[in-house]
Coordinates of C-alpha atoms in Angstrom, one line a residue:
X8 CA 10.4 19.8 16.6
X9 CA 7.6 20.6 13.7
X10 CA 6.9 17.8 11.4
X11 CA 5.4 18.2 8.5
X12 CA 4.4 15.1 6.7
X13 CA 3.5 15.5 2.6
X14 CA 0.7 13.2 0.7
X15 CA -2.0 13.8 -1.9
X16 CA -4.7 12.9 0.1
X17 CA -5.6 12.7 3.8
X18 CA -8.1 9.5 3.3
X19 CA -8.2 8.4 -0.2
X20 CA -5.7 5.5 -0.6
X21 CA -3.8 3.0 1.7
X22 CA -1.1 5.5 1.9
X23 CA -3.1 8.2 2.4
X24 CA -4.7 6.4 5.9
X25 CA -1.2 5.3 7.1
X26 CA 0.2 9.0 6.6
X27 CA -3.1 10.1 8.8
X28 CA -2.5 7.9 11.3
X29 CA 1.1 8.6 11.7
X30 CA 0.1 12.3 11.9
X31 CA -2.3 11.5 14.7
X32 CA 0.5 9.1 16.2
X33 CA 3.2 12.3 16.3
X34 CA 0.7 14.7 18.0
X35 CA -0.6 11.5 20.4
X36 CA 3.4 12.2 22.0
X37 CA 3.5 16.0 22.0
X38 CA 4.9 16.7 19.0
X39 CA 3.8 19.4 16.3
X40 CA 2.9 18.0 13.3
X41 CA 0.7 19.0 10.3
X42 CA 0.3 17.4 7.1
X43 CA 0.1 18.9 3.3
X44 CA -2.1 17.6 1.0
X45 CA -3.6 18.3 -2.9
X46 CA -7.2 16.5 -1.7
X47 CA -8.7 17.3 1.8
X48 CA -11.4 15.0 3.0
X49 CA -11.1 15.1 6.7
X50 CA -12.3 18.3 8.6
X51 CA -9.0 18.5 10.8
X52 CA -7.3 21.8 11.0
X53 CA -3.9 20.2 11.1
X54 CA -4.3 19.1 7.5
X55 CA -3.4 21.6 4.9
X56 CA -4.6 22.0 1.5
X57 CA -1.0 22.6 -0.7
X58 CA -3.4 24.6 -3.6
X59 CA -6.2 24.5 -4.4
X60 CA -8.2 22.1 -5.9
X61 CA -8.6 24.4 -9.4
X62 CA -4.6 25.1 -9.0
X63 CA -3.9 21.2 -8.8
X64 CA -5.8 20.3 -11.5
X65 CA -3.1 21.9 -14.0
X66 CA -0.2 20.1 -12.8
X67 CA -2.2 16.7 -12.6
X68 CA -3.7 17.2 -16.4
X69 CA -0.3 18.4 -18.0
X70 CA 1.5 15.6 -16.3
X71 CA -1.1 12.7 -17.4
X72 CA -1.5 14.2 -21.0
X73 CA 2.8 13.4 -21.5
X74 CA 2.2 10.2 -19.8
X75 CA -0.4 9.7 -22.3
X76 CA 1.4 10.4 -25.0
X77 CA 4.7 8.4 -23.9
X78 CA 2.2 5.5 -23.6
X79 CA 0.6 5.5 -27.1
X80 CA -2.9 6.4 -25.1
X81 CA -3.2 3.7 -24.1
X82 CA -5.7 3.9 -20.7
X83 CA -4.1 0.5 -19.1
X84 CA -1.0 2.1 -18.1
X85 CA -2.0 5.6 -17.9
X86 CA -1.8 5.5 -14.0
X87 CA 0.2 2.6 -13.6
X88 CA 3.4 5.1 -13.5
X89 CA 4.7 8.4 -13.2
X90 CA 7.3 11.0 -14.4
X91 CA 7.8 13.5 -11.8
X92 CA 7.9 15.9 -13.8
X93 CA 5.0 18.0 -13.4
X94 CA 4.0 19.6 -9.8
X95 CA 3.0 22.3 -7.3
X96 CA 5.3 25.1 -5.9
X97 CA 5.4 23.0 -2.4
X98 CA 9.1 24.2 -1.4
X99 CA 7.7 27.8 -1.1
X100 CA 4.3 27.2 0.7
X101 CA 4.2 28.4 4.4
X102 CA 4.4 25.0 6.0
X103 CA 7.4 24.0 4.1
X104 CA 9.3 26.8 5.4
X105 CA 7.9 26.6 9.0
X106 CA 8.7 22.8 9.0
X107 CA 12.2 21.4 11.2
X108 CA 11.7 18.1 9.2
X109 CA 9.8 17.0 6.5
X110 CA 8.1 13.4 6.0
X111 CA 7.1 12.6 2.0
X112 CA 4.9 9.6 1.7
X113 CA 2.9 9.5 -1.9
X114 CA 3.2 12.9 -4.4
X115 CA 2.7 11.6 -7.4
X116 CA 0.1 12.5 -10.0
X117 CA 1.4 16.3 -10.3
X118 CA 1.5 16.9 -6.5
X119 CA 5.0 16.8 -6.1
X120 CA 8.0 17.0 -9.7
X121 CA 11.4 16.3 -9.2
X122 CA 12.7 19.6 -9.4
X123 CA 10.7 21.1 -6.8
X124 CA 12.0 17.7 -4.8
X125 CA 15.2 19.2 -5.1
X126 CA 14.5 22.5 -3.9
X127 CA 13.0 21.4 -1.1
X128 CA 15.9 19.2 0.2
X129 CA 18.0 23.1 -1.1
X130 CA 16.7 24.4 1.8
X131 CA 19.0 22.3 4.1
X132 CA 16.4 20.5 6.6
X133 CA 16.2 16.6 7.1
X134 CA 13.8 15.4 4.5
X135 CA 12.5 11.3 4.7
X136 CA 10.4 9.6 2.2
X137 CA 8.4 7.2 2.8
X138 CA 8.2 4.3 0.7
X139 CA 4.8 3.0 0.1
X140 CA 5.4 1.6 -3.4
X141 CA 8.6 2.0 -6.0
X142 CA 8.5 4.3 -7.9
X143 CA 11.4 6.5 -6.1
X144 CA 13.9 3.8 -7.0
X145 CA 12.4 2.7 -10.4
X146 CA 12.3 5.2 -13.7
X147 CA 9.0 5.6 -13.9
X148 CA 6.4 2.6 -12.5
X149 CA 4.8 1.6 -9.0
X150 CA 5.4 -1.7 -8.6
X151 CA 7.9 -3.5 -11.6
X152 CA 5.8 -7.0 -11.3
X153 CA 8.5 -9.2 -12.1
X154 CA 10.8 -7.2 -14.1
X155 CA 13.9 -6.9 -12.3
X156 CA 15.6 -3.8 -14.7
X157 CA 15.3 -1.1 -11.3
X158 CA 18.8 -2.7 -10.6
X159 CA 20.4 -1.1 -13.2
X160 CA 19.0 2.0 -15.8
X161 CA 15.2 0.7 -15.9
X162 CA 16.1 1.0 -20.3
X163 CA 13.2 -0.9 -21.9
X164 CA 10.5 -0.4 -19.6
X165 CA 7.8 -2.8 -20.7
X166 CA 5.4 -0.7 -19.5
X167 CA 6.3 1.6 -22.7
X168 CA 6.5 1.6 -26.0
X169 CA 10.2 0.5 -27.8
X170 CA 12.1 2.9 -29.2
X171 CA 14.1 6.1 -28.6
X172 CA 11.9 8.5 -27.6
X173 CA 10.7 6.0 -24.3
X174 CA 14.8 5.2 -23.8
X175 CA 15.7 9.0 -23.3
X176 CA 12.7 10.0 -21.2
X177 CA 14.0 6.8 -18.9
X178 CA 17.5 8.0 -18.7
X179 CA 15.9 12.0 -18.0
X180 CA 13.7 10.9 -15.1
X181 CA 16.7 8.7 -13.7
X182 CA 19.3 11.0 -14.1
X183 CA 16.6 13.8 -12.0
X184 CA 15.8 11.2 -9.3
X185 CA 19.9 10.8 -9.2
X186 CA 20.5 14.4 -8.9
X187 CA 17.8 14.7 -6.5
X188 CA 19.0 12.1 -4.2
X189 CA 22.8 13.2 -3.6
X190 CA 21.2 15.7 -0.9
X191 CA 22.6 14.4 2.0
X192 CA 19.8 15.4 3.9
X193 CA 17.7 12.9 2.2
X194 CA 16.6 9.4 3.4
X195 CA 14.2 6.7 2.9
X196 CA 11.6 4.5 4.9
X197 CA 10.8 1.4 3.4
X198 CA 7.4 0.0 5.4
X199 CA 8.7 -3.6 4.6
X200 CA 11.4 -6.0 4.8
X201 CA 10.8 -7.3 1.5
X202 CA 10.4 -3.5 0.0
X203 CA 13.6 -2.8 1.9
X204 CA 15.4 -5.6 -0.4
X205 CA 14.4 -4.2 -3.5
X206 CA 15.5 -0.9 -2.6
X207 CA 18.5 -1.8 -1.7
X208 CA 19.3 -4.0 -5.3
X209 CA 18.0 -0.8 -7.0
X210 CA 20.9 1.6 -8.8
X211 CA 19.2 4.8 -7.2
X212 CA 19.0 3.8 -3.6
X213 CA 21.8 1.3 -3.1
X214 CA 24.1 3.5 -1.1
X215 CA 21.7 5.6 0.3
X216 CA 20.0 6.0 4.0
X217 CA 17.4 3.9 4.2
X218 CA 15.4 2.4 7.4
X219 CA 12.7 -0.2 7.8
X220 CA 10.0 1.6 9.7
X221 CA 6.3 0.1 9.3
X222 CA 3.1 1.7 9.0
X223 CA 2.0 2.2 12.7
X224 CA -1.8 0.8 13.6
X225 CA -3.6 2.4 17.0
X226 CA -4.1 -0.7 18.6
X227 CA -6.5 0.7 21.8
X228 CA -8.9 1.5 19.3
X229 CA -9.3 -2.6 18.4
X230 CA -12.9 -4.2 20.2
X231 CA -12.7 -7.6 19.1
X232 CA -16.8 -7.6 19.7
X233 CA -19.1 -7.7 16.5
X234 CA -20.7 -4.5 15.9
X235 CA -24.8 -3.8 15.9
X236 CA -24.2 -0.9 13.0
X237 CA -22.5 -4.2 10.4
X238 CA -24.8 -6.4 11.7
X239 CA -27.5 -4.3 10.2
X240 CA -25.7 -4.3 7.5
X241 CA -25.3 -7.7 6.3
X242 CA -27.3 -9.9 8.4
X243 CA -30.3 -11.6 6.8
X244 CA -32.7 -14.3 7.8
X245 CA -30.3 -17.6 6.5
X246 CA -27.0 -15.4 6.6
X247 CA -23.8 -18.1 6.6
X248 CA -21.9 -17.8 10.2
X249 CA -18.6 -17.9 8.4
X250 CA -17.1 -14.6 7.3
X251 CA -14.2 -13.9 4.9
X252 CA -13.5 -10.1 4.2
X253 CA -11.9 -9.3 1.3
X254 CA -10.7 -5.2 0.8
X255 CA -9.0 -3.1 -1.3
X256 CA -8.6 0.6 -2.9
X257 CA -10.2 -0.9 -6.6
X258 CA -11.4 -4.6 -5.6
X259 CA -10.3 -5.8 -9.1
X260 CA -7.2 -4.3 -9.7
X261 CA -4.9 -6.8 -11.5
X262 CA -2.5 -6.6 -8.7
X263 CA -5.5 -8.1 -6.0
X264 CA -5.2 -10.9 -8.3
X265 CA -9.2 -11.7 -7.8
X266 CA -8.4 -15.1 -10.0
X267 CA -6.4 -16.6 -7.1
X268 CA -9.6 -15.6 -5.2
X269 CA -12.2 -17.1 -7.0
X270 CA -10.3 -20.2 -7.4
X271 CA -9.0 -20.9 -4.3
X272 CA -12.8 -20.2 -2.7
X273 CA -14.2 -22.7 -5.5
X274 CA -11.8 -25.4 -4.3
X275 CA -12.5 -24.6 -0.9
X276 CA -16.6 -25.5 -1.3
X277 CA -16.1 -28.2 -3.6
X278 CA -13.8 -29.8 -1.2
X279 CA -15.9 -28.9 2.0
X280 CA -19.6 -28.8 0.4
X281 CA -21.2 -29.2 3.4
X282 CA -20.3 -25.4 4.3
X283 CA -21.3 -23.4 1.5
X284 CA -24.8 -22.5 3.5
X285 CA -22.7 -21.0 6.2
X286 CA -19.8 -19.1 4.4
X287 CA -19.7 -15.4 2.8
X288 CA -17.1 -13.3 1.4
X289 CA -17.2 -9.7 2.4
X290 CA -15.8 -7.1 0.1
X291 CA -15.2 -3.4 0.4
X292 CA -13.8 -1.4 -2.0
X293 CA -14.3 0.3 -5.5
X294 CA -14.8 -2.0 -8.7
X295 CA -14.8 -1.1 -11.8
X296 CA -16.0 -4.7 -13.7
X297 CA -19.1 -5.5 -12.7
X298 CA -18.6 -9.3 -13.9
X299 CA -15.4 -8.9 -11.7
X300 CA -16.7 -12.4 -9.2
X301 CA -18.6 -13.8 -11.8
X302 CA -17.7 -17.3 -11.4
X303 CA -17.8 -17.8 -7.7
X304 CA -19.7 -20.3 -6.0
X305 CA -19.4 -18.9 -2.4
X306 CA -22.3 -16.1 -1.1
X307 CA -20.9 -12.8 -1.4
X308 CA -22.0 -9.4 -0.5
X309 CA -20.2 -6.5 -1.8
X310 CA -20.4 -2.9 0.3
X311 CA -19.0 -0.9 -2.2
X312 CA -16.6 2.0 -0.8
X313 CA -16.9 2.9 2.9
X314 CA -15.6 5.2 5.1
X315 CA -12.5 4.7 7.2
X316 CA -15.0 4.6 10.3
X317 CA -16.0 2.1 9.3
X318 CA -13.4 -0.5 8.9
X319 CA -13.4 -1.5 12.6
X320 CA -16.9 -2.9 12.4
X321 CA -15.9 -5.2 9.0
X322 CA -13.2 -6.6 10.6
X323 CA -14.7 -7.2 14.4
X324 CA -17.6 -8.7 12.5
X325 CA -15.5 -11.4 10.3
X326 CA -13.6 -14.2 10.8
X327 CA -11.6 -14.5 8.4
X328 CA -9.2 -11.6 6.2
X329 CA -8.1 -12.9 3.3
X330 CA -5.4 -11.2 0.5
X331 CA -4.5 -13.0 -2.8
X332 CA -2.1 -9.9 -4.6
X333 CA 0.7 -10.5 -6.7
X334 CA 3.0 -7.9 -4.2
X335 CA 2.1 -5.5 -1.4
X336 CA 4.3 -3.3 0.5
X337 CA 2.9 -3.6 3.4
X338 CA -0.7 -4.8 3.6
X339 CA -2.8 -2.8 5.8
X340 CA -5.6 -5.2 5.7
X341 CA -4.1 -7.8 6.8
X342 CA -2.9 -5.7 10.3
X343 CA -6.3 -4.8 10.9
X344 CA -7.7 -8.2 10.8
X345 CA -5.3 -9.5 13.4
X346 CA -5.8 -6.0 15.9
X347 CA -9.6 -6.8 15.6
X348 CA -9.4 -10.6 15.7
X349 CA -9.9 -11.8 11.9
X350 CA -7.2 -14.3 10.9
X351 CA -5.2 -13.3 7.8
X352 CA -5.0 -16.0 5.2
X353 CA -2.1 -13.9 2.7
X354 CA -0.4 -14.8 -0.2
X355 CA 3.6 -14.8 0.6
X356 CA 4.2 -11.9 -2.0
X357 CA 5.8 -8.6 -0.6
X358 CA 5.7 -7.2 2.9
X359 CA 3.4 -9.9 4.3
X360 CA 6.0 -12.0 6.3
X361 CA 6.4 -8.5 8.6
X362 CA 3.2 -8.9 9.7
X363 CA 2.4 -12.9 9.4
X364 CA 3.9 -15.7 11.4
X365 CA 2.9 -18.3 9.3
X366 CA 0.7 -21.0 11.2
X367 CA 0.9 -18.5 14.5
X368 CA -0.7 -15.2 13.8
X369 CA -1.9 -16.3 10.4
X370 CA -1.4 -18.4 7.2
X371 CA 1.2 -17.8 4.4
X372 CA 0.2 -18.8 0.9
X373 CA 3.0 -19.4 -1.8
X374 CA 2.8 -19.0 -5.1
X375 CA 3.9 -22.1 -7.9
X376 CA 7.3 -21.3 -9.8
X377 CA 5.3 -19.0 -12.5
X378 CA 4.6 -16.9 -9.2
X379 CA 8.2 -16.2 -8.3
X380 CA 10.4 -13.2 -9.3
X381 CA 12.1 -13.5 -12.1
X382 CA 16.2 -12.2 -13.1
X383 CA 14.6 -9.5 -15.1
X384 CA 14.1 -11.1 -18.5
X385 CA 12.5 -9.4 -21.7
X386 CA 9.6 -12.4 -21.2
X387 CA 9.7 -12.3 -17.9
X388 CA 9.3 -8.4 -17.6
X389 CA 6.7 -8.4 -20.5
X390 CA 4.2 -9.9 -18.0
X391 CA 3.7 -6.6 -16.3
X392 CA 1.1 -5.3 -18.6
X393 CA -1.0 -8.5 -17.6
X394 CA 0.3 -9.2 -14.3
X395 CA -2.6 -12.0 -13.7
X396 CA -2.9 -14.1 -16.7
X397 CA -4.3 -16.8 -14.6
X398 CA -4.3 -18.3 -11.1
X399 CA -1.6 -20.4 -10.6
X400 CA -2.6 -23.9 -9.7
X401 CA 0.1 -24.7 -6.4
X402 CA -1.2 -21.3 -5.3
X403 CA -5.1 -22.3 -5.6
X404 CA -4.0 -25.4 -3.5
X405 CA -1.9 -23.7 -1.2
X406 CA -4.9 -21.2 -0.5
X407 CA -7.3 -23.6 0.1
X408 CA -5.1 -25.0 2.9
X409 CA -4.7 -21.8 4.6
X410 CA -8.8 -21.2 4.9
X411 CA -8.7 -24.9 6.1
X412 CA -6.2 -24.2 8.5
X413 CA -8.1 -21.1 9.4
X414 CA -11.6 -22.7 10.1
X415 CA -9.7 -25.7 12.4
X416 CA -8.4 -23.1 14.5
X417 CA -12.0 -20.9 14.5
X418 CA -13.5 -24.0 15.2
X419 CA -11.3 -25.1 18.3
X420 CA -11.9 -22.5 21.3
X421 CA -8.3 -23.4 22.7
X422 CA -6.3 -23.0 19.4
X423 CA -8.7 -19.6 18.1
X424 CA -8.0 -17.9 21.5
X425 CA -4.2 -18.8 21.5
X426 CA -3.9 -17.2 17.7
X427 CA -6.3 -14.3 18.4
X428 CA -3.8 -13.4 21.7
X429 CA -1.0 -13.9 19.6
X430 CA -2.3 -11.7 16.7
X431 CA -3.0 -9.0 19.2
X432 CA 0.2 -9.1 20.7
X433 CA 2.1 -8.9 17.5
X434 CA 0.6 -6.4 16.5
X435 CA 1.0 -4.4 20.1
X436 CA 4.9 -5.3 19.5
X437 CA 5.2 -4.2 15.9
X438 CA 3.0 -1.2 14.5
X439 CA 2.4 0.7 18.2
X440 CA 2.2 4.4 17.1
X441 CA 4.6 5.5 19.8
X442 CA 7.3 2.8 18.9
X443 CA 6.7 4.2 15.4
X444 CA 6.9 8.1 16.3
X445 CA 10.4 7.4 18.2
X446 CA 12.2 4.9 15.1
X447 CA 11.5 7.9 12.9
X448 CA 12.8 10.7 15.2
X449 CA 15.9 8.7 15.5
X450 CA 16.2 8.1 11.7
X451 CA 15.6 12.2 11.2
X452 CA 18.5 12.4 14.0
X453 CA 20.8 10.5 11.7
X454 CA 20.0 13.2 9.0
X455 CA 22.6 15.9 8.2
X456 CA 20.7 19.4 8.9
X457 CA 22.5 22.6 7.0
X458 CA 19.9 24.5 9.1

C-alpha cells in the first residue's frame, strides 16, 4: 500500500511534527509513504512540495483577503478561522494519483478548498482526515471556545460580524463541507477522546466514520539524562534546581491562557517562599507581546523558537511540564514530558485525560464553573473573541496544588521513580508508532475503495 499523507508544513506547527512522525512511523514498518506539503523545511526526499512557494502564495492571499473582508479587517480573527474555499490543484498532482490511500491532517490557509476536497475523494480511493483541531465539523473556526452552535448550522458565528452577508457565507461553507462528506470513502481521526465527543455532537460528522487514533510519539528515542548542549544553555552560576518548561507554537496565544500561568506560579512562591531561589520556568516558543510574563515573580528564561532537535534536551533537562490552555486536542507537550521524564502538571480542558492519569502519570487541573462549556448561549459564545478575560480563581488554586503535588513526588526518590516508570510505560502503551501505523491501516480497511 502507498500512503500519502497531506499537511501544509513538514515542521512548522504541532500538527505539522505529528504528521512527520507518523510518516517516519509508516516507513519504520515497511510501508511506502510520502507526504505533500505547501512549506518544506526538512531535507527528506519523501516530502513533497504540492507547488511552489510563488504558486501558494495566490491561493493563501486570495483566501485571507475574503476572510478579511467577512471579518470587518479586523487582524484578531483573521487566522482564527477558515473558508475552504480557496486552494491548490492537489487532486491532479502526481502523488495524488500514485497514492492507494490518502491521510489529510491540516490544509487550511489556501492549501487545500473544499471543492478540490471533493475531487479528490471523486477519484474513488480511501481518504482519512485527521483531526487536529475543528474546523472540519464547524463552519468556519478552529476551536469554538465555548460556543456550542457546531451542533447544529454554526448561524451567528461570534467570531463574525451580524448580519446577512456572514449568515449565507455560513450556510455556503456548511452546505460544501456537507456535500463533501457524503463520499463514502471518507472518514475521520479524532487524536482525542474529548475531540471525538465534539465531533460526534456536531451536525456534519454525527453519522459519519470516525475513529479515535492519537498522535503516535517514538518512544526509543526518550534518554531521561540531562543534556550537556541545554545545560550550556541555561545554566548560570546561582541557576535554581527546579525546572518548569512551559511550550507552545505562539507562547501567548489566548488559547495558552498565560494568566492561569502567571497566577498560579505567583501563588505557588508566595505560598512556598523559601523556593523561589531554586525554581525557573522554561519557555520555548514564538511571542509576539513582549510584556507577555510581565508580572511574574518566578525566574524565567525564555529560548525563543527552537528546532524540533531540540526538544529532547528541554524536556530531559526539566522537571516539571506544565500546560494551562483553555482546550487542546491532544497536547503534544505534555507526551513528551512524560517519555523524557518531566511530570505534566495540565489543565483538565480537551484531550489531556488521554494522556494524564491524574495523580499517577501526572496532575489534572480543573477549571471553576466560568471554565466549563457552556449550552451554546449568545453570552456564552460571545466569549470567543476574548477567550481569557482572566484567570479563574478555583483554577489558580487548583494549579498550585498540582506543582505541589509535583515537587512532593520529585522530592521523594520512591514516589518520583514509581511516576517516572509509570509515565514511561503509558506512554509505551498508548502513542507507540507501530500500534499507531496498524489502528489506521485497519480504519483505511473499513473504507469503501471504488478503485
Amino acid at each position: 500500500m502507498r500512503i500519502l499523507i497531506i499537511n501544509k508544513s513538514d515542521r512548522t506547527g504541532g500538527a505539522a511534527m505529528v504528521s512527520y512522525r507518523l510518516l517516519e512511523a509508516f516507513r519504520n514498518e515497511g510501508i511506502e509513504a510520502r507526504m505533500l506539503v505547501t512549506e518544506r523545511l526538512s531535507d527528506d526526499p519523501d516530502v513533497i512540495l504540492a507547488a511552489s512557494p510563488r504558486r501558494y502564495r495566490l491561493p493563501f492571499l486570495r483566501e485571507r483577503l475574503r476572510v478579511a473582508f467577512l471579518n470587518g479587517f479586523d487582524r484578531r480573527t483573521l487566522f482564527k478561522f477558515d473558508l475552504g474555499s480557496d486552494g491548490l490543484p492537489i487532486s491532479s498532482h502526481p502523488e495524488v494519483r500514485k497514492a492507494d490511500a490518502i491521510l489529510i491532517n491540516w490544509v487550511n490557509q489556501g492549501m487545500l478548498s473544499l471543492k478540490e476536497l471533493e475531487r479528490i475523494l471523486e477519484l474513488g480511493k480511501p481518504v482519512l482526515w485527521t483531526l487536529h483541531d475543528m474546523w472540519p465539523f464547524t463552519a468556519v473556526c478552529h476551536h469554538s471556545g465555548e460556543c456550542e452552535r457546531f451542533r447544529d448550522e454554526c448561524d451567528g458565528c461570534p467570531l463574525l460580524p451580524a448580519g446577512k452577508y456572514s449568515a449565507k457565507v455560513l450556510k455556503r461553507v456548511m452546505e460544501r463541507k456537507r456535500r463533501a462528506y457524503n463520499h463514502p470513502n471518507l472518514g475521520f481521526v479524532a487524536v482525542s477522546s474529548w475531540l471525538a465527543d465534539r465531533a460526534r455532537k456536531s451536525s456534519l460528522l454525527r453519522d459519519k466514520p470516525l475513529f479515535v487514533i492519537p498522535n503516535s510519539f517514538p518512544i526509543d528515542r526518550a534518554d531521561s539524562k540531562r543534556t550537556e548542549a541545554f545545560e550550556k544553555i541555561t545554566e548560570k552560576p546561582g541557576t535554581p534546581d527546579i525546572r518548569i518548561l512551559f511550550g507552545a507554537a505562539r507562547l501567548d496565544d489566548p488559547i495558552k491562557n498565560l494568566p492561569l500561568l502567571t497566577a498560579g506560579l505567583n501563588s505557588f512562591i508566595d505560598s512556598h517562599p523559601e523556593l523561589k531561589g531554586r525554581l525557573r520556568l522554561v519557555t520555548y516558543g514564538g511571542l509576539k507581546n513582549p510584556d507577555a510574563f510581565a508580572g511574574l515573580r518566578v525566574s524565567h528564561t525564555n529560548l525563543g523558537v527552537i528546532a524540533p532537535e531540540r526538544i529532547p534536551e528541554l524536556y530531559s533537562s526539566s522537571d516539571i511540564v506544565i500546560s494551562t490552555s483553555l482546550y487542546e486536542s491532544l497536547p503534544g507537550t505534555l507526551v513528551e514530558g512524560q517519555a523524557y521524564g518531566a511530570i505534566p502538571v495540565a489543565t483538565d480542558r480537551g484531550g489531556q485525560r488521554d494522556i494524564i492519569e491524574h495523580r499517577k502519570t501526572g496532575y489534572l487541573v480543573s477549571f471553576g464553573n466560568r471554565g466549563e462549556h457552556s449550552s451554546g448561549s449568545g453570552q456564552a459564545a460571545s466569549k470567543i473573541k476574548n477567550p481569557a478575560p482572566g484567570p479563574d480563581e478555583i483554577a489558580i488554586s487548583n494549579l498550585k496544588k498540582g506543582l505541589e503535588w509535583a515537587l512532593e513526588v520529585l522530592s521523594d526518590p520512591v514516589k518520583k521513580r514509581g511516576v517516572k516508570t509509570e509515565m514511561l510505560k503509558s506512554v509505551k502503551e498508548r502513542f507507540d508508532p507501530p500500534v499507531i501505523v496498524r489502528r489506521y491501516l485497519e480504519a483505511l480497511r473499513q473504507l469503501p475503495s471504488s478503485r
